[in-house]
Coordinates of C-alpha atoms in Angstrom, one line a residue:
X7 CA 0.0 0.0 0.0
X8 CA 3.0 2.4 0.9
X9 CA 4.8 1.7 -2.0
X10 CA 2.0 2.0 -4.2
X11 CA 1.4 5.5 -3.0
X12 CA 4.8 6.2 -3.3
X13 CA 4.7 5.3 -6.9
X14 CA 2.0 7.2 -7.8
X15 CA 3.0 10.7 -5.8
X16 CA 6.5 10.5 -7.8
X17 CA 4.7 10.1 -10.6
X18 CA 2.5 13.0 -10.3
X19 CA 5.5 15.0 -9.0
X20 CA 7.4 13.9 -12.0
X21 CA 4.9 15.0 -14.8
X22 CA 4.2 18.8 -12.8
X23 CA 8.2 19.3 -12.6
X24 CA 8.6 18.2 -16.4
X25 CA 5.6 20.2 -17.2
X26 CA 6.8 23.0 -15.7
X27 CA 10.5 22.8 -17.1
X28 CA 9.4 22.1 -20.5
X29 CA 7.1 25.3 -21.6
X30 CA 7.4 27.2 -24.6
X31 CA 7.7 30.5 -22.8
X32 CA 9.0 31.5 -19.9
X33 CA 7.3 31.3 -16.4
X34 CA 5.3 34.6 -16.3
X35 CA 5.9 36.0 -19.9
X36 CA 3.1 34.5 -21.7
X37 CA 4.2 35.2 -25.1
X38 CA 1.8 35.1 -27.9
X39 CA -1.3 32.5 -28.3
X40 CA -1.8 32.0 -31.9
X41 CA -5.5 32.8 -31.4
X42 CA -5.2 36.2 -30.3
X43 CA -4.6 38.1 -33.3
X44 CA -7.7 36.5 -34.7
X45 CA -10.1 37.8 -31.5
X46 CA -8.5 40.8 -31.8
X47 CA -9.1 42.1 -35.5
X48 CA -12.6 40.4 -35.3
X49 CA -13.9 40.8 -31.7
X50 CA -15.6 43.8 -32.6
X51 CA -17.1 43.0 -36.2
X52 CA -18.4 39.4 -35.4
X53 CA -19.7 40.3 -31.8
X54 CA -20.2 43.8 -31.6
X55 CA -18.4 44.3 -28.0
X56 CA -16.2 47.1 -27.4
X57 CA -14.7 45.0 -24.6
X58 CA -12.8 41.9 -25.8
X59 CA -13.0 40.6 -22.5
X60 CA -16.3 40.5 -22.6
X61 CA -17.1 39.0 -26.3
X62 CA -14.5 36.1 -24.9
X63 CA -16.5 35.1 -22.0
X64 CA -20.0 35.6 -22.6
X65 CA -20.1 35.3 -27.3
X66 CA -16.9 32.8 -27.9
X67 CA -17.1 30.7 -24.7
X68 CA -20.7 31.3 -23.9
X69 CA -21.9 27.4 -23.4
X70 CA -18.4 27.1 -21.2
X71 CA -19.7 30.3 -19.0
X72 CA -22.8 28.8 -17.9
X73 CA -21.6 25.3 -17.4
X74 CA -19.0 27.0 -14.4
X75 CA -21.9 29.4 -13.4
X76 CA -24.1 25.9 -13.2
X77 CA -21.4 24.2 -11.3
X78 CA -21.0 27.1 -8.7
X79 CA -24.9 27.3 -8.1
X80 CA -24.9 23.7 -7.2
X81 CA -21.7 23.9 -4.9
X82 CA -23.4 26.9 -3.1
X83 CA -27.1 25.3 -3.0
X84 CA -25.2 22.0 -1.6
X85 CA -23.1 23.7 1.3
X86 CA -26.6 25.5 1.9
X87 CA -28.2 22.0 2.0
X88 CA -25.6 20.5 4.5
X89 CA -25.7 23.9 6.5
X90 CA -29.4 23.7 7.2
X91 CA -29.4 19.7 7.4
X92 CA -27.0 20.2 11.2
X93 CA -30.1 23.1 12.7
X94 CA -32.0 21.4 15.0
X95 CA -35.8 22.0 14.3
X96 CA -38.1 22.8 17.1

């Protein structure tokens, strides 16, 4: 049992240190994403946002935006649901 988690935590040590020592840019400098250029020239014509920000998170990754905002409703109603589960009722 030991041994077997052993194994697996130098594994998973392993892969985050060659992860992190084998990026295409360096730690903090992001570089450039291929993709940018195209949101940037187009943000405004296909989406009609002033902000880029914006047309990212709610026209290009709209579906993705309300999967976490489903995911964080349910986390809140559950820890709501376990905090009213321990009252005692009178």
């Amino acid at each position: 049992m030991k041994k077997s988690l052993f194994v697996a935590s130098a594994v998973i040590i392993g892969g985050l240190f060659y992860g992190v020592f084998t990026m295409t840019h360096p730690f903090g400098n992001p570089g450039k994403a291929v993709m940018d250029d195209h949101f940037i020239d187009r943000a405004l014509k296909d989406r009609s946002a002033q902000n880029i920000v914006t047309s990212l998170v709610f026209d290009y990754r709209g579906f993705d935006t309300l999967g976490e905002a489903a995911v964080l409703f349910t986390a809140v109603c559950s820890i709501g649901a376990l905090f009213r589960a321990g009252r005692k009722r009178s």
